[in-house]
Amino acid sequence: MDLLALADFNLVARHGGFGKAARASGRPKATLSRRVAELEAALALRLFERGARDLKLTEEGRAIHERTSALLSDLEETTAAIASGGGAVRGRLRISAPLLFSQMVMGRLAAQLALRYPDLRLEVTSDDRPVDMIEEGYDLVIRVNPAPDESLVGRAFLRDRLVVAASPSMKQPGDGDVLPVVIHVSSGQNETWEMATLQGRRTMAIEPVLRLSSLPMVRDVILAGVGAAKLPISLVKRDFDEGRLVHWGDVPGSEIALWALYPSRRLLSARVSAFLDLLKEAFPTGSSDELAVYSAH
């Protein structure tokens, strides 16, 4: 089997069309089409169903793509590592990270990595959706409380928790009162909030006054005294320390773990190892206090 033709086939399958694959790779569309046709002829299989406007994998094409794409990635990574001297930190490193983590610290981490390894080309995408690492070509993803996945390995490098925060101008509601709150859009449609305090647990009736898609936006709004909010303590700890916000209590069962994950079938590259080492250096104990201090610099 022609490995170059197989690589071209996987490139087209990953991007969903010859035109998109050509634009992404900088290779001629006609060349990709010819190479895929040659592979189909060599295998005596139709790998794509070619419609007037779209291109879809056949059942056989999908099976070949699923079984060979990761192997080709491993082969490319291994040969690149050997050619570069094995342990050299160079080449492209693609990372997907949650939006809030990216806003708080990813810029500083990226700068440190770029200064330390001038031959590294880092690409970071901020995204809260669960990306497919293999299909989308990521080397590492950072995820919050990820579900178990046998195809991925990694470790938790940070832990955080949610707290109820409000402006000092706001008074905590008494029995029968309704608390105005600012909600992040990912929150459910709850009618009450539960809060753990030094005096015990409290249940409060709530009324959402704003729903926002960004946690920093939620923080900005409650600083103005619009309502209370549930926020990661790392995001508001400095506001607590300097008196701009008041810590009313913790949200029970709201522990947050950030994981750095990578494909279990791949040889851990020098690029990924360098980024994992930087995470350990930045957050040696993985506490929310370390995240708050690092993001404040």
GROMACS .gro file of C-alpha atoms in nm:
model
  297
    1MET     CA    1   0.000   0.000   0.000
    2ASP     CA    2   0.127   0.349  -0.089
    3LEU     CA    3   0.164   0.529   0.247
    4LEU     CA    4   0.169   0.871   0.079
    5ALA     CA    5  -0.161   0.797  -0.095
    6LEU     CA    6  -0.301   0.669   0.234
    7ALA     CA    7  -0.192   0.991   0.404
    8ASP     CA    8  -0.363   1.196   0.132
    9PHE     CA    9  -0.680   0.990   0.173
   10ASN     CA   10  -0.682   1.057   0.549
   11LEU     CA   11  -0.622   1.426   0.487
   12VAL     CA   12  -0.927   1.446   0.260
   13ALA     CA   13  -1.137   1.235   0.501
   14ARG     CA   14  -1.042   1.455   0.797
   15HIS     CA   15  -1.137   1.777   0.618
   16GLY     CA   16  -1.446   1.638   0.445
   17GLY     CA   17  -1.355   1.728   0.089
   18PHE     CA   18  -1.076   1.774  -0.164
   19GLY     CA   19  -1.108   2.153  -0.172
   20LYS     CA   20  -1.092   2.194   0.206
   21ALA     CA   21  -0.801   1.950   0.230
   22ALA     CA   22  -0.615   2.135  -0.046
   23ARG     CA   23  -0.661   2.472   0.127
   24ALA     CA   24  -0.554   2.333   0.465
   25SER     CA   25  -0.243   2.158   0.332
   26GLY     CA   26  -0.144   2.392   0.050
   27ARG     CA   27  -0.142   2.101  -0.195
   28PRO     CA   28  -0.315   2.099  -0.536
   29LYS     CA   29  -0.670   1.968  -0.532
   30ALA     CA   30  -0.607   1.770  -0.850
   31THR     CA   31  -0.309   1.593  -0.691
   32LEU     CA   32  -0.515   1.487  -0.389
   33SER     CA   33  -0.795   1.362  -0.614
   34ARG     CA   34  -0.553   1.161  -0.826
   35ARG     CA   35  -0.381   1.007  -0.524
   36VAL     CA   36  -0.710   0.898  -0.369
   37ALA     CA   37  -0.823   0.751  -0.700
   38GLU     CA   38  -0.495   0.555  -0.723
   39LEU     CA   39  -0.548   0.423  -0.369
   40GLU     CA   40  -0.903   0.316  -0.453
   41ALA     CA   41  -0.776   0.136  -0.762
   42ALA     CA   42  -0.498  -0.037  -0.568
   43LEU     CA   43  -0.741  -0.154  -0.298
   44ALA     CA   44  -1.023  -0.230  -0.543
   45LEU     CA   45  -1.252  -0.036  -0.307
   46ARG     CA   46  -1.460   0.280  -0.332
   47LEU     CA   47  -1.354   0.496  -0.036
   48PHE     CA   48  -1.578   0.799  -0.100
   49GLU     CA   49  -1.929   0.853  -0.231
   50ARG     CA   50  -1.897   1.154  -0.456
   51GLY     CA   51  -2.210   1.369  -0.473
   52ALA     CA   52  -2.268   1.687  -0.671
   53ARG     CA   53  -2.174   1.905  -0.374
   54ASP     CA   54  -2.051   1.679  -0.098
   55LEU     CA   55  -1.814   1.394  -0.032
   56LYS     CA   56  -1.893   1.115   0.212
   57LEU     CA   57  -1.690   0.819   0.330
   58THR     CA   58  -1.819   0.478   0.233
   59GLU     CA   59  -1.841   0.213   0.504
   60GLU     CA   60  -1.508   0.071   0.385
   61GLY     CA   61  -1.354   0.417   0.369
   62ARG     CA   62  -1.465   0.497   0.722
   63ALA     CA   63  -1.316   0.173   0.855
   64ILE     CA   64  -0.981   0.241   0.686
   65HIS     CA   65  -0.976   0.602   0.807
   66GLU     CA   66  -1.050   0.507   1.168
   67ARG     CA   67  -0.782   0.239   1.173
   68THR     CA   68  -0.502   0.420   0.992
   69SER     CA   69  -0.524   0.789   1.085
   70ALA     CA   70  -0.380   0.744   1.437
   71LEU     CA   71  -0.109   0.507   1.307
   72LEU     CA   72   0.001   0.758   1.045
   73SER     CA   73   0.011   1.034   1.308
   74ASP     CA   74   0.231   0.816   1.529
   75LEU     CA   75   0.460   0.737   1.235
   76GLU     CA   76   0.491   1.104   1.139
   77GLU     CA   77   0.560   1.206   1.499
   78THR     CA   78   0.820   0.934   1.549
   79THR     CA   79   1.012   1.012   1.229
   80ALA     CA   80   1.002   1.384   1.307
   81ALA     CA   81   1.142   1.319   1.654
   82ILE     CA   82   1.423   1.103   1.514
   83ALA     CA   83   1.506   1.359   1.244
   84SER     CA   84   1.520   1.641   1.499
   85GLY     CA   85   1.746   1.458   1.740
   86GLY     CA   86   1.481   1.283   1.946
   87GLY     CA   87   1.437   1.515   2.239
   88ALA     CA   88   1.437   1.850   2.062
   89VAL     CA   89   1.131   2.065   2.134
   90ARG     CA   90   1.034   2.190   1.791
   91GLY     CA   91   0.750   2.173   1.541
   92ARG     CA   92   0.379   2.235   1.587
   93LEU     CA   93   0.195   2.181   1.916
   94ARG     CA   94  -0.186   2.209   1.894
   95ILE     CA   95  -0.378   2.249   2.220
   96SER     CA   96  -0.749   2.288   2.295
   97ALA     CA   97  -0.830   2.455   2.627
   98PRO     CA   98  -1.147   2.578   2.802
   99LEU     CA   99  -1.238   2.942   2.747
  100LEU     CA  100  -1.198   3.059   3.108
  101PHE     CA  101  -0.863   2.885   3.157
  102SER     CA  102  -0.744   3.037   2.830
  103GLN     CA  103  -0.856   3.385   2.935
  104MET     CA  104  -0.693   3.356   3.277
  105VAL     CA  105  -0.355   3.195   3.212
  106MET     CA  106  -0.306   3.049   2.865
  107GLY     CA  107  -0.154   3.367   2.722
  108ARG     CA  108   0.116   3.375   2.988
  109LEU     CA  109   0.183   3.002   2.951
  110ALA     CA  110   0.210   3.040   2.573
  111ALA     CA  111   0.456   3.327   2.611
  112GLN     CA  112   0.676   3.127   2.849
  113LEU     CA  113   0.674   2.831   2.615
  114ALA     CA  114   0.761   3.047   2.312
  115LEU     CA  115   1.051   3.216   2.492
  116ARG     CA  116   1.185   2.886   2.621
  117TYR     CA  117   1.153   2.696   2.292
  118PRO     CA  118   1.196   2.929   1.991
  119ASP     CA  119   1.154   2.643   1.741
  120LEU     CA  120   0.814   2.542   1.883
  121ARG     CA  121   0.502   2.657   1.696
  122LEU     CA  122   0.217   2.664   1.947
  123GLU     CA  123  -0.148   2.681   1.838
  124VAL     CA  124  -0.415   2.719   2.107
  125THR     CA  125  -0.789   2.695   2.047
  126SER     CA  126  -1.027   2.811   2.321
  127ASP     CA  127  -1.327   2.582   2.320
  128ASP     CA  128  -1.557   2.436   2.585
  129ARG     CA  129  -1.692   2.160   2.361
  130PRO     CA  130  -1.548   1.806   2.376
  131VAL     CA  131  -1.318   1.797   2.073
  132ASP     CA  132  -1.209   1.479   1.895
  133MET     CA  133  -0.832   1.490   1.937
  134ILE     CA  134  -0.746   1.247   1.658
  135GLU     CA  135  -0.994   1.373   1.399
  136GLU     CA  136  -0.918   1.740   1.465
  137GLY     CA  137  -0.543   1.700   1.498
  138TYR     CA  138  -0.482   1.811   1.856
  139ASP     CA  139  -0.174   1.700   2.049
  140LEU     CA  140  -0.320   1.779   2.391
  141VAL     CA  141  -0.650   1.899   2.534
  142ILE     CA  142  -0.731   2.059   2.869
  143ARG     CA  143  -1.073   1.965   3.001
  144VAL     CA  144  -1.283   2.025   3.313
  145ASN     CA  145  -1.402   1.709   3.494
  146PRO     CA  146  -1.369   1.494   3.179
  147ALA     CA  147  -1.564   1.171   3.144
  148PRO     CA  148  -1.350   0.854   3.142
  149ASP     CA  149  -1.211   0.781   2.796
  150GLU     CA  150  -1.004   0.470   2.728
  151SER     CA  151  -0.837   0.635   2.430
  152LEU     CA  152  -0.695   0.923   2.640
  153VAL     CA  153  -0.452   0.942   2.929
  154GLY     CA  154  -0.328   1.232   3.140
  155ARG     CA  155  -0.348   1.385   3.483
  156ALA     CA  156  -0.532   1.645   3.684
  157PHE     CA  157  -0.305   1.946   3.726
  158LEU     CA  158  -0.541   2.197   3.891
  159ARG     CA  159  -0.835   2.185   4.130
  160ASP     CA  160  -1.088   2.459   4.191
  161ARG     CA  161  -1.437   2.499   4.340
  162LEU     CA  162  -1.743   2.719   4.303
  163VAL     CA  163  -1.836   2.981   4.560
  164VAL     CA  164  -2.126   3.222   4.600
  165ALA     CA  165  -1.997   3.577   4.567
  166ALA     CA  166  -2.163   3.918   4.586
  167SER     CA  167  -2.087   4.286   4.624
  168PRO     CA  168  -2.047   4.416   4.981
  169SER     CA  169  -2.347   4.640   4.908
  170MET     CA  170  -2.576   4.336   4.884
  171LYS     CA  171  -2.739   4.185   5.191
  172GLN     CA  172  -2.791   3.813   5.219
  173PRO     CA  173  -3.162   3.724   5.188
  174GLY     CA  174  -3.365   3.637   5.493
  175ASP     CA  175  -3.620   3.359   5.518
  176GLY     CA  176  -3.881   3.400   5.245
  177ASP     CA  177  -3.674   3.650   5.047
  178VAL     CA  178  -3.578   3.591   4.684
  179LEU     CA  179  -3.214   3.646   4.588
  180PRO     CA  180  -3.139   3.823   4.257
  181VAL     CA  181  -2.865   3.627   4.080
  182VAL     CA  182  -2.649   3.645   3.768
  183ILE     CA  183  -2.639   3.311   3.587
  184HIS     CA  184  -2.383   3.158   3.354
  185VAL     CA  185  -2.562   3.011   3.053
  186SER     CA  186  -2.427   2.662   3.126
  187SER     CA  187  -2.619   2.658   3.456
  188GLY     CA  188  -2.948   2.475   3.488
  189GLN     CA  189  -3.293   2.617   3.552
  190ASN     CA  190  -3.283   2.579   3.930
  191GLU     CA  191  -3.526   2.774   4.147
  192THR     CA  192  -3.309   2.750   4.460
  193TRP     CA  193  -2.941   2.762   4.547
  194GLU     CA  194  -2.773   2.567   4.822
  195MET     CA  195  -2.476   2.721   5.001
  196ALA     CA  196  -2.240   2.580   5.266
  197THR     CA  197  -2.132   2.832   5.531
  198LEU     CA  198  -1.959   2.815   5.868
  199GLN     CA  199  -2.305   2.822   6.026
  200GLY     CA  200  -2.428   2.530   5.816
  201ARG     CA  201  -2.611   2.486   5.488
  202ARG     CA  202  -2.863   2.735   5.356
  203THR     CA  203  -3.118   2.704   5.077
  204MET     CA  204  -3.216   3.028   4.904
  205ALA     CA  205  -3.487   3.103   4.651
  206ILE     CA  206  -3.337   3.277   4.346
  207GLU     CA  207  -3.448   3.492   4.057
  208PRO     CA  208  -3.209   3.522   3.759
  209VAL     CA  209  -3.175   3.883   3.648
  210LEU     CA  210  -2.907   3.821   3.383
  211ARG     CA  211  -2.778   3.520   3.189
  212LEU     CA  212  -2.429   3.559   3.044
  213SER     CA  213  -2.202   3.333   2.839
  214SER     CA  214  -1.872   3.441   2.997
  215LEU     CA  215  -1.768   3.394   3.361
  216PRO     CA  216  -1.552   3.711   3.357
  217MET     CA  217  -1.865   3.896   3.240
  218VAL     CA  218  -2.057   3.751   3.534
  219ARG     CA  219  -1.783   3.870   3.769
  220ASP     CA  220  -1.792   4.223   3.622
  221VAL     CA  221  -2.168   4.242   3.669
  222ILE     CA  222  -2.171   4.134   4.034
  223LEU     CA  223  -1.891   4.381   4.108
  224ALA     CA  224  -2.146   4.646   4.016
  225GLY     CA  225  -2.392   4.504   4.271
  226VAL     CA  226  -2.647   4.364   4.024
  227GLY     CA  227  -2.680   4.026   4.198
  228ALA     CA  228  -2.498   3.730   4.350
  229ALA     CA  229  -2.329   3.461   4.140
  230LYS     CA  230  -2.162   3.121   4.153
  231LEU     CA  231  -1.802   3.158   4.033
  232PRO     CA  232  -1.472   2.966   4.058
  233ILE     CA  233  -1.286   3.088   4.364
  234SER     CA  234  -0.969   3.132   4.156
  235LEU     CA  235  -1.150   3.398   3.953
  236VAL     CA  236  -1.268   3.604   4.252
  237LYS     CA  237  -1.012   3.534   4.527
  238ARG     CA  238  -0.830   3.862   4.466
  239ASP     CA  239  -1.165   4.046   4.484
  240PHE     CA  240  -1.231   3.877   4.819
  241ASP     CA  241  -0.885   3.969   4.950
  242GLU     CA  242  -0.921   4.334   4.846
  243GLY     CA  243  -1.282   4.373   4.962
  244ARG     CA  244  -1.450   4.424   4.625
  245LEU     CA  245  -1.658   4.108   4.669
  246VAL     CA  246  -1.780   3.907   4.968
  247HIS     CA  247  -1.755   3.529   4.998
  248TRP     CA  248  -2.099   3.415   5.114
  249GLY     CA  249  -2.024   3.042   5.107
  250ASP     CA  250  -1.922   2.741   4.903
  251VAL     CA  251  -2.135   2.551   4.653
  252PRO     CA  252  -2.161   2.190   4.780
  253GLY     CA  253  -2.032   1.924   4.543
  254SER     CA  254  -1.883   2.178   4.301
  255GLU     CA  255  -1.525   2.055   4.292
  256ILE     CA  256  -1.355   2.129   3.960
  257ALA     CA  257  -1.060   1.932   3.826
  258LEU     CA  258  -0.866   2.045   3.518
  259TRP     CA  259  -0.703   1.762   3.327
  260ALA     CA  260  -0.433   1.763   3.060
  261LEU     CA  261  -0.514   1.475   2.823
  262TYR     CA  262  -0.341   1.320   2.523
  263PRO     CA  263  -0.397   1.006   2.311
  264SER     CA  264  -0.293   0.690   2.494
  265ARG     CA  265  -0.172   0.523   2.175
  266ARG     CA  266   0.080   0.792   2.092
  267LEU     CA  267   0.440   0.815   2.198
  268LEU     CA  268   0.459   1.118   2.425
  269SER     CA  269   0.640   1.379   2.217
  270ALA     CA  270   0.899   1.622   2.344
  271ARG     CA  271   0.655   1.904   2.265
  272VAL     CA  272   0.378   1.762   2.485
  273SER     CA  273   0.628   1.677   2.759
  274ALA     CA  274   0.757   2.035   2.756
  275PHE     CA  275   0.405   2.174   2.801
  276LEU     CA  276   0.325   1.927   3.082
  277ASP     CA  277   0.649   2.026   3.257
  278LEU     CA  278   0.548   2.393   3.231
  279LEU     CA  279   0.208   2.318   3.386
  280LYS     CA  280   0.380   2.142   3.676
  281GLU     CA  281   0.616   2.435   3.717
  282ALA     CA  282   0.333   2.691   3.713
  283PHE     CA  283   0.103   2.492   3.944
  284PRO     CA  284   0.324   2.267   4.163
  285THR     CA  285   0.047   2.168   4.406
  286GLY     CA  286  -0.247   2.230   4.171
  287SER     CA  287  -0.442   2.446   4.415
  288SER     CA  288  -0.695   2.718   4.332
  289ASP     CA  289  -0.472   2.966   4.517
  290GLU     CA  290  -0.190   2.897   4.271
  291LEU     CA  291  -0.425   2.954   3.979
  292ALA     CA  292  -0.545   3.284   4.130
  293VAL     CA  293  -0.188   3.407   4.191
  294TYR     CA  294  -0.063   3.301   3.847
  295SER     CA  295  -0.354   3.468   3.666
  296ALA     CA  296  -0.306   3.793   3.862
  297HIS     CA  297   0.050   3.847   3.734
   0.00000   0.00000   0.00000
